Short mmCIF file of C-alpha atoms in Angstrom, two decimals:
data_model
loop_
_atom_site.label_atom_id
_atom_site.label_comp_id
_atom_site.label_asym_id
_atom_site.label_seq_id
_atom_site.Cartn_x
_atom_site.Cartn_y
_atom_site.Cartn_z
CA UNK A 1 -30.07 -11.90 -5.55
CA UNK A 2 -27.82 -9.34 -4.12
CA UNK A 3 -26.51 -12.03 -1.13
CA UNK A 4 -26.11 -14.23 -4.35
CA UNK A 5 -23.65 -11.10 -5.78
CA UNK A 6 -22.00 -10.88 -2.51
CA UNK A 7 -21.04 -14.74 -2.25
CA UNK A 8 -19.45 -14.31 -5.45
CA UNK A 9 -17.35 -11.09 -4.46
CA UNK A 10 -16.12 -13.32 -0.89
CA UNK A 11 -15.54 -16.05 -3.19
CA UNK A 12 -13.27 -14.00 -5.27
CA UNK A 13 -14.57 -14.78 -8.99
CA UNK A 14 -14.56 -11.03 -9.21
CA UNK A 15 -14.74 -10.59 -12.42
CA UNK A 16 -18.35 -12.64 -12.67
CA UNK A 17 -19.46 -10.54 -9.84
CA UNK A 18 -18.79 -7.11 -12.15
CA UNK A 19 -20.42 -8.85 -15.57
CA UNK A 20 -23.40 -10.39 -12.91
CA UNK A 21 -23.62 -6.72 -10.87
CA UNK A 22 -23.86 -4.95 -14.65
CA UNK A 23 -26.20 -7.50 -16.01
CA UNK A 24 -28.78 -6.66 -12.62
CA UNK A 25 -28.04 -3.21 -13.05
CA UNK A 26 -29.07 -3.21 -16.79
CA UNK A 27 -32.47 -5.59 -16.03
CA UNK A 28 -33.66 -2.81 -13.36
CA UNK A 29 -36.68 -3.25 -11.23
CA UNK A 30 -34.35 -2.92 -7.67
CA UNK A 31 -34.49 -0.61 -4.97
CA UNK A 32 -32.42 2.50 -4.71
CA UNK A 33 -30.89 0.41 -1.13
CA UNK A 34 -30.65 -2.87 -3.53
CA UNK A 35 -28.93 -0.38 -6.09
CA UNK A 36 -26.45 1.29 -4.14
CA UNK A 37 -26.05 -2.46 -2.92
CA UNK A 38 -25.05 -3.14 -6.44
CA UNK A 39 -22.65 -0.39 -7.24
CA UNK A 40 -20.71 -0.84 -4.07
CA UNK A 41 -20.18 -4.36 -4.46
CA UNK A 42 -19.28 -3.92 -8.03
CA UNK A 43 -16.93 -1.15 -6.85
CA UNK A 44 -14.96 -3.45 -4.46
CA UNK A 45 -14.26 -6.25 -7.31
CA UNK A 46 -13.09 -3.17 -9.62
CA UNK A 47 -10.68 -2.08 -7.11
CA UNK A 48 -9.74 -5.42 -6.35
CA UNK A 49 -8.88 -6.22 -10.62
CA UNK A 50 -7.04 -2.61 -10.23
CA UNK A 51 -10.31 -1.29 -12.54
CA UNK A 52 -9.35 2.21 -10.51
CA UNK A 53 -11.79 4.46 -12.86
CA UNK A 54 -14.40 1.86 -13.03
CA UNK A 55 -14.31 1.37 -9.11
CA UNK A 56 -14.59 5.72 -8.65
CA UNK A 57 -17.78 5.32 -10.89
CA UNK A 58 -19.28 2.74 -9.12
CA UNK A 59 -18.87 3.85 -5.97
CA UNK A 60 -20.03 7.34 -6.46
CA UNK A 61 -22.85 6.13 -7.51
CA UNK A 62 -23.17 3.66 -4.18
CA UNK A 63 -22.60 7.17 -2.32
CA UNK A 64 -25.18 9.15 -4.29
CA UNK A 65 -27.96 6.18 -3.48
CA UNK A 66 -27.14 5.53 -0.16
CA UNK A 67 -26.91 9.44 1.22
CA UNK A 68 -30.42 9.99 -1.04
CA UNK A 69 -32.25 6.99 0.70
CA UNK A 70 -30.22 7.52 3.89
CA UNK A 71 -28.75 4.20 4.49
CA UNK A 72 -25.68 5.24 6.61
CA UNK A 73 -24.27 2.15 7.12
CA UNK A 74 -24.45 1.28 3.25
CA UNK A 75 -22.83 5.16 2.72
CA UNK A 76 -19.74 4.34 5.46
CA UNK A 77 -18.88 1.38 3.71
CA UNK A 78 -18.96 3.44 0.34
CA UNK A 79 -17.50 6.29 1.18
CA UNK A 80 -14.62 3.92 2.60
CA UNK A 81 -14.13 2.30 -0.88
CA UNK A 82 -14.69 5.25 -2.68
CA UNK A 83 -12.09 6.95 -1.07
CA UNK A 84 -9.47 4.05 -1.50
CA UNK A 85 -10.29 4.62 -5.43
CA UNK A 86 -9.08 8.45 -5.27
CA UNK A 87 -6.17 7.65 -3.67
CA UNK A 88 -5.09 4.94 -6.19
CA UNK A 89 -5.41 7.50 -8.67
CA UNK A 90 -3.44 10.30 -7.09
CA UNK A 91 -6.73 11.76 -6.61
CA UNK A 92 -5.88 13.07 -3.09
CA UNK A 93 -8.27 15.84 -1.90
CA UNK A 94 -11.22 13.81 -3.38
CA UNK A 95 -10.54 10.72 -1.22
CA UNK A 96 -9.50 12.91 1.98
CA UNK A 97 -13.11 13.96 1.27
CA UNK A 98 -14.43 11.00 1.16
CA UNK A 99 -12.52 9.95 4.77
CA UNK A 100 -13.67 13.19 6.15
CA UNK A 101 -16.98 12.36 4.90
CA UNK A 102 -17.10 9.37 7.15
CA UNK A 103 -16.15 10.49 10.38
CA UNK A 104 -18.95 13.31 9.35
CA UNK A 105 -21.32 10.83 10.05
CA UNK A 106 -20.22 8.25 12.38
CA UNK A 107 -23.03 8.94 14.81
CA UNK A 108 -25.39 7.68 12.53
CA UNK A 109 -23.50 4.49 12.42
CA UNK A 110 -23.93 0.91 13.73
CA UNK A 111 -22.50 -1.81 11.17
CA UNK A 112 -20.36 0.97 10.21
CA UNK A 113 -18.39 1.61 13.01
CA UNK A 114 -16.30 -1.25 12.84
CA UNK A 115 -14.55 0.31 9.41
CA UNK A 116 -13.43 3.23 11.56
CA UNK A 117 -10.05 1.95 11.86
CA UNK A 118 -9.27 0.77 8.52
CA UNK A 119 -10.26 4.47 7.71
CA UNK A 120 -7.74 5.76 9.79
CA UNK A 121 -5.21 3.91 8.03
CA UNK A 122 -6.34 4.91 4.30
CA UNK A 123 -6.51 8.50 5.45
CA UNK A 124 -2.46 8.31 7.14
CA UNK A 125 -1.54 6.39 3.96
CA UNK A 126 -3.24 9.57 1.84
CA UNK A 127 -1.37 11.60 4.02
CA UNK A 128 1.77 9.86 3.38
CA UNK A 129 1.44 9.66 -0.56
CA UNK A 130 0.60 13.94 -0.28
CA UNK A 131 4.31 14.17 1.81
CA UNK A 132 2.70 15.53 5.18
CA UNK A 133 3.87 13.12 7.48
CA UNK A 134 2.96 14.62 10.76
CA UNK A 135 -0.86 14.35 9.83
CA UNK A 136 -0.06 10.41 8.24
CA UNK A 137 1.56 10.12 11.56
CA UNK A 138 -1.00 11.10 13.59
CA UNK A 139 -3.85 9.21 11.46
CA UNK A 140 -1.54 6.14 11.31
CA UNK A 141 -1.32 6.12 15.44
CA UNK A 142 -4.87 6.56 16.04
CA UNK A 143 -5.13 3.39 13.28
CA UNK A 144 -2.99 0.93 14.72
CA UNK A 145 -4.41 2.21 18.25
CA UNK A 146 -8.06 1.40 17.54
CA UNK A 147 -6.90 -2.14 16.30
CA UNK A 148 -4.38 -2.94 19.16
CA UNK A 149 -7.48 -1.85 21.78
CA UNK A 150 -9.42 -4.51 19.48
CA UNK A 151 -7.20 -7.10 19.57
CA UNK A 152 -7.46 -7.12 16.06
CA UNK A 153 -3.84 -8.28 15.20
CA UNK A 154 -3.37 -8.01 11.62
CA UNK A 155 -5.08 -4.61 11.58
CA UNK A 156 -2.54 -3.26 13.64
CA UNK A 157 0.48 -4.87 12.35
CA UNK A 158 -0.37 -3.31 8.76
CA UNK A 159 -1.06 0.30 10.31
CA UNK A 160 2.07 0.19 12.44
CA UNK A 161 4.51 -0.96 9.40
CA UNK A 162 3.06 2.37 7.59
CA UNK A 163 3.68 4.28 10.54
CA UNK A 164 7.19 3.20 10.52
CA UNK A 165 7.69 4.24 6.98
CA UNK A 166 6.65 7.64 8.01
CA UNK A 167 8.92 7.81 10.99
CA UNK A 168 11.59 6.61 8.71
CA UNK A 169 10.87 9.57 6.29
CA UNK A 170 10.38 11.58 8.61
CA UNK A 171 13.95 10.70 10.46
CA UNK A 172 16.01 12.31 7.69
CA UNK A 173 15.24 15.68 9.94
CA UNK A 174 14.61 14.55 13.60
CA UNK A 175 16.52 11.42 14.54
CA UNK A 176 14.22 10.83 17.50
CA UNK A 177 12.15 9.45 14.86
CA UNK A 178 14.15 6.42 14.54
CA UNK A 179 13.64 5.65 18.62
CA UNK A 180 10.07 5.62 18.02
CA UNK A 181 10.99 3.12 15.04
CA UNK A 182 12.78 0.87 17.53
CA UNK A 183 9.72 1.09 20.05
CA UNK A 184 7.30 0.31 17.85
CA UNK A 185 9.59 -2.90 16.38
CA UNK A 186 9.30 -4.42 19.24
CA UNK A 187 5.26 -4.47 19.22
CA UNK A 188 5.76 -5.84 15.60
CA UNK A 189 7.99 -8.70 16.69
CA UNK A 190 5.13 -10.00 19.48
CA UNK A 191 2.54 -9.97 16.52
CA UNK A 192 4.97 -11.70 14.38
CA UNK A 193 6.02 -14.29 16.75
CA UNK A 194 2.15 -15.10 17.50
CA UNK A 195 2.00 -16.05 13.78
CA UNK A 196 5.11 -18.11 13.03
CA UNK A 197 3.84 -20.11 9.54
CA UNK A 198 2.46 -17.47 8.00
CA UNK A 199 5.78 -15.21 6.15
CA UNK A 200 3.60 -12.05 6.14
CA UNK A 201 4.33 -10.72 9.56
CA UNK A 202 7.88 -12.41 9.94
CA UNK A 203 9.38 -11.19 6.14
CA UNK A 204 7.37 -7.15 6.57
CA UNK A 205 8.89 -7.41 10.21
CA UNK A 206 12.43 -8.41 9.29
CA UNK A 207 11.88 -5.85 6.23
CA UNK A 208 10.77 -3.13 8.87
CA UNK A 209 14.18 -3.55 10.64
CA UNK A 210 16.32 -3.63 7.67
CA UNK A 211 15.15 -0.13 6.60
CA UNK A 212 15.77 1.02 10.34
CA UNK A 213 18.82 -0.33 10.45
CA UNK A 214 19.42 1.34 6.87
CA UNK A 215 18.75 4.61 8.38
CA UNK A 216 21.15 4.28 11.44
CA UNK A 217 23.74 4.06 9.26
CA UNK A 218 24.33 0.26 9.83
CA UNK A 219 24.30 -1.27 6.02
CA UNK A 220 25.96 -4.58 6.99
CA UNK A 221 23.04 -5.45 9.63
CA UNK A 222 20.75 -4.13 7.40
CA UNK A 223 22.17 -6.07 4.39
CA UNK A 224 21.61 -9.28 6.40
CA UNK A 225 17.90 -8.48 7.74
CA UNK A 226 16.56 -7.71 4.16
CA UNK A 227 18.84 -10.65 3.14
CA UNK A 228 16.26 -12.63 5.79
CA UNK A 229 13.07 -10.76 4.77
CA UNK A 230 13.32 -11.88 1.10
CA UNK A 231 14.17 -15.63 2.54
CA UNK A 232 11.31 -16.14 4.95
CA UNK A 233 9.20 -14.57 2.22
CA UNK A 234 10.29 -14.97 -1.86
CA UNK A 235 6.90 -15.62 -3.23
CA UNK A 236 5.41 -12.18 -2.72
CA UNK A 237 6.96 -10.10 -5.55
CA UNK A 238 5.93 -7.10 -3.80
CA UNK A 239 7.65 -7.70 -0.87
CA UNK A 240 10.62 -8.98 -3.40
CA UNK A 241 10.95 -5.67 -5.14
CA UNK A 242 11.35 -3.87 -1.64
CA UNK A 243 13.40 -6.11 -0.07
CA UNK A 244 16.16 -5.68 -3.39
CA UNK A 245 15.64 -1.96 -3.24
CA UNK A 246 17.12 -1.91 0.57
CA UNK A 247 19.36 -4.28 -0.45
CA UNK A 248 20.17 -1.78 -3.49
CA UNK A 249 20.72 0.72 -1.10
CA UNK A 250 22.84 -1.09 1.78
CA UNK A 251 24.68 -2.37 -1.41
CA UNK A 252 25.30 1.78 -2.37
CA UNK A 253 26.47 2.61 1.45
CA UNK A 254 29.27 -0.28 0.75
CA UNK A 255 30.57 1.14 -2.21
CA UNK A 256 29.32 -1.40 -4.20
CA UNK A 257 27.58 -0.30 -7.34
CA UNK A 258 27.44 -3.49 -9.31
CA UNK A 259 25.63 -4.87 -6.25
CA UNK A 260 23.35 -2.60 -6.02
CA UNK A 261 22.95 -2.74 -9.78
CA UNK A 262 21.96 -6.25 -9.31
CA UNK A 263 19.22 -5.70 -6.89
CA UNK A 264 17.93 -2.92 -8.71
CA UNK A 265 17.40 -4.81 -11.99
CA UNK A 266 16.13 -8.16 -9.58
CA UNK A 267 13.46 -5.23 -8.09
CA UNK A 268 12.37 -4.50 -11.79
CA UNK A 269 11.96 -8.38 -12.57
CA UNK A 270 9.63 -8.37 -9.21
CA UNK A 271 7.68 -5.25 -10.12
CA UNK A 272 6.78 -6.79 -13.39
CA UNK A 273 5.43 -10.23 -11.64
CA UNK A 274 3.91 -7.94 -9.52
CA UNK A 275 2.42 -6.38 -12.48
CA UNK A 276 2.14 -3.03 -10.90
CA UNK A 277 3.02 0.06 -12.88
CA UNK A 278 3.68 2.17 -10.05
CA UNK A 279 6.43 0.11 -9.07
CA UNK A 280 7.78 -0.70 -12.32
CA UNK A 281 7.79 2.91 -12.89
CA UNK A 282 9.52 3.04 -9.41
CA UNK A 283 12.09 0.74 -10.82
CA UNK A 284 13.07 2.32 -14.16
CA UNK A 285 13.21 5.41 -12.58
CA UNK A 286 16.10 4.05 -9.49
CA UNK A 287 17.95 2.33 -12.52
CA UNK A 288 18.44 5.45 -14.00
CA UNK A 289 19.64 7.10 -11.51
CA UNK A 290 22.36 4.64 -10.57
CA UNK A 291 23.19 4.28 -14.16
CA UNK A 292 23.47 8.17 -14.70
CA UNK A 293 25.48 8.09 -11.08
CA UNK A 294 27.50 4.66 -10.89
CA UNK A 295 28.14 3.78 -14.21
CA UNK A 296 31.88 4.67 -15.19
CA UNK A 297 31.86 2.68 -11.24
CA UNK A 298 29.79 -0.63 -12.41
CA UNK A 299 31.32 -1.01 -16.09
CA UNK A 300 34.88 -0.66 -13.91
CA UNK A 301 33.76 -3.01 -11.70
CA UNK A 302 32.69 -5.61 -14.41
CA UNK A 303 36.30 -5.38 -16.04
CA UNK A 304 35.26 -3.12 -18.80
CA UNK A 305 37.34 -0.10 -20.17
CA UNK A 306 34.61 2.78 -21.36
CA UNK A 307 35.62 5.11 -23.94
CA UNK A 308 35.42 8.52 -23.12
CA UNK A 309 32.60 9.64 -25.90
CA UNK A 310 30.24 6.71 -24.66
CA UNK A 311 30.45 7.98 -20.93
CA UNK A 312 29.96 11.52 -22.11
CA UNK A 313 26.71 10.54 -22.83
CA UNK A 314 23.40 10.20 -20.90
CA UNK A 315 21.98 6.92 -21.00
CA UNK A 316 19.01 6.68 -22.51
CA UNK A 317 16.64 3.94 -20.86
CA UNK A 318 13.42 2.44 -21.94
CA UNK A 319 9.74 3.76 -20.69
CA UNK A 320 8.21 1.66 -17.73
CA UNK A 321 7.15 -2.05 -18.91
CA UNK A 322 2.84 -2.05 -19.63
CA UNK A 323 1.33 -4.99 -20.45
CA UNK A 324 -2.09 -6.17 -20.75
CA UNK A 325 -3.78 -7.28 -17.76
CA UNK A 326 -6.79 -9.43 -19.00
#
């Protein structure tokens, strides 16, 4: 019965495998192993319908079982999952605990093992979201190194495009950062170029090189790269909304405000079909500030003539967009 749950959770009719997982869970009579089974199945299709809370529940209870019975490989995979749940709630020290727990007890491991990398990258992306990006560097490099040793293509692409973000961060203060950028492009074209029908890798690599390209003070080139991204790619509205927001800020370095005012309200179209909060808060929050920065600029721009007692005032702007999800 629990294979049965599973095929439904590969299938992706997640939310059958959460009403079947809490049906089994209510009929009892399984295991503590077939329970902590349960829970950390359940907690994967959560976190996969953005059910953050009900995913942290879950799979603390998946880690409770599985440490109790000591089923190690059952608790790696857990703690794993668990620990992606903290950090989509901002919970940050509880799901560095829950990476550190891991590694804790990797040499009880077998099946487990092979998550070591993709822990890596969820503790460097923790690391990134807490601003310390000299330990998300370091996690992010031993990521993408444990897939590239593997072979394992798309597990290294996705570690190195964080990494770059850091670097990129990080290259506001140390402009050597942006040489490691350009090194580690290059590895990201060869993975893209080994996959040339699927946009993925081509539109996150052209992306990649429009925010490097950004940061070297080259907004034209960069213009045209994100330009490129959002072509190879335009179905993702993830992908969208940061492809605009470069373009929003190449747009900015030209002295261009009604431009940039353009992409920014195209990257709050995409972070609602996205429907992500974060990203639509993201949005609302970059609008502002261009509005509260550029506007006398953009209502010039459009031909307008403001009147001195409407610019005197701050623009007020609507709370981030919620919707329901079901």
């Amino acid at each position: 019965m629990v294979d049965a749950l599973a095929r439904l959770m590969e299938e992706g009719r997640f939310t059958r495998c959460i009403d079947t997982a809490d049906q089994m869970l209510r009929q009892g009579g399984w295991s503590p192993v077939q329970m902590a089974a349960i829970h950390l199945i359940s907690c994967r299709c959560r976190l996969q319908l953005q059910d953050v809370q009900g995913a942290v529940e879950a799979g603390q209870a998946a880690v409770r079982l599985a440490q109790q019975e000591g089923q190690y490989d059952l608790l790696g995979r857990a703690l794993l999952n668990l620990g992606t749940a903290h950090a989509a709630l901002q919970q940050y020290d509880q799901a560095l605990r829950c990476f550190f727990d891991y590694f804790t007890h990797m040499p009880h491991y077998q099946e487990a093992r092979r998550l070591e990398g993709a822990v890596w990258k969820h503790l460097g992306v923790t690391y990134q979201r807490r601003l310390e990006p000299e330990k998300a560097a370091y996690a992010l490099e031993e990521a993408q190194r444990w897939f590239a040793v593997r072979q394992i293509d798309h597990g290294a692409f996705t570690s190195r495009h964080d990494l770059i973000n850091v670097y990129l961060y990080m290259s506001a203060a140390d402009r050597s950062k942006l040489v490691a950028v350009r090194r580690l492009l290059f590895r990201q074209q060869e993975i893209a170029r080994r996959y040339p029908t699927e946009p993925y890798y081509t539109g996150t690599y052209l992306l990649d090189v429009s925010a490097w390209l950004l940061r070297s003070g080259r907004p034209v080139l960069a213009a045209v790269a994100a330009s490129e991204a959002l072509a190879v790619w335009p179905d993702d509205p993830v992908h969208a909304f940061h492809c605009h927001l470069v373009l929003h800020h190449c747009a900015l370095a030209r002295e261009s405000p009604r431009l940039a005012l353009g992409h920014v309200l195209a990257a709050c179209s995409a972070a609602v079909a996205a429907a992500d909060p974060q990203l639509e808060r993201l949005a609302t929050e970059i609008l502002g500030d261009l509005v509260e920065r550029e506007g006398v600029a953009i209502l010039r721009e459009l031909g307008r003539s403001p009147v001195d007692s409407v610019l005197a005032e701050k623009v007020t702007l609507p709370p981030p967009l919620r919707r329901n999800l079901q």
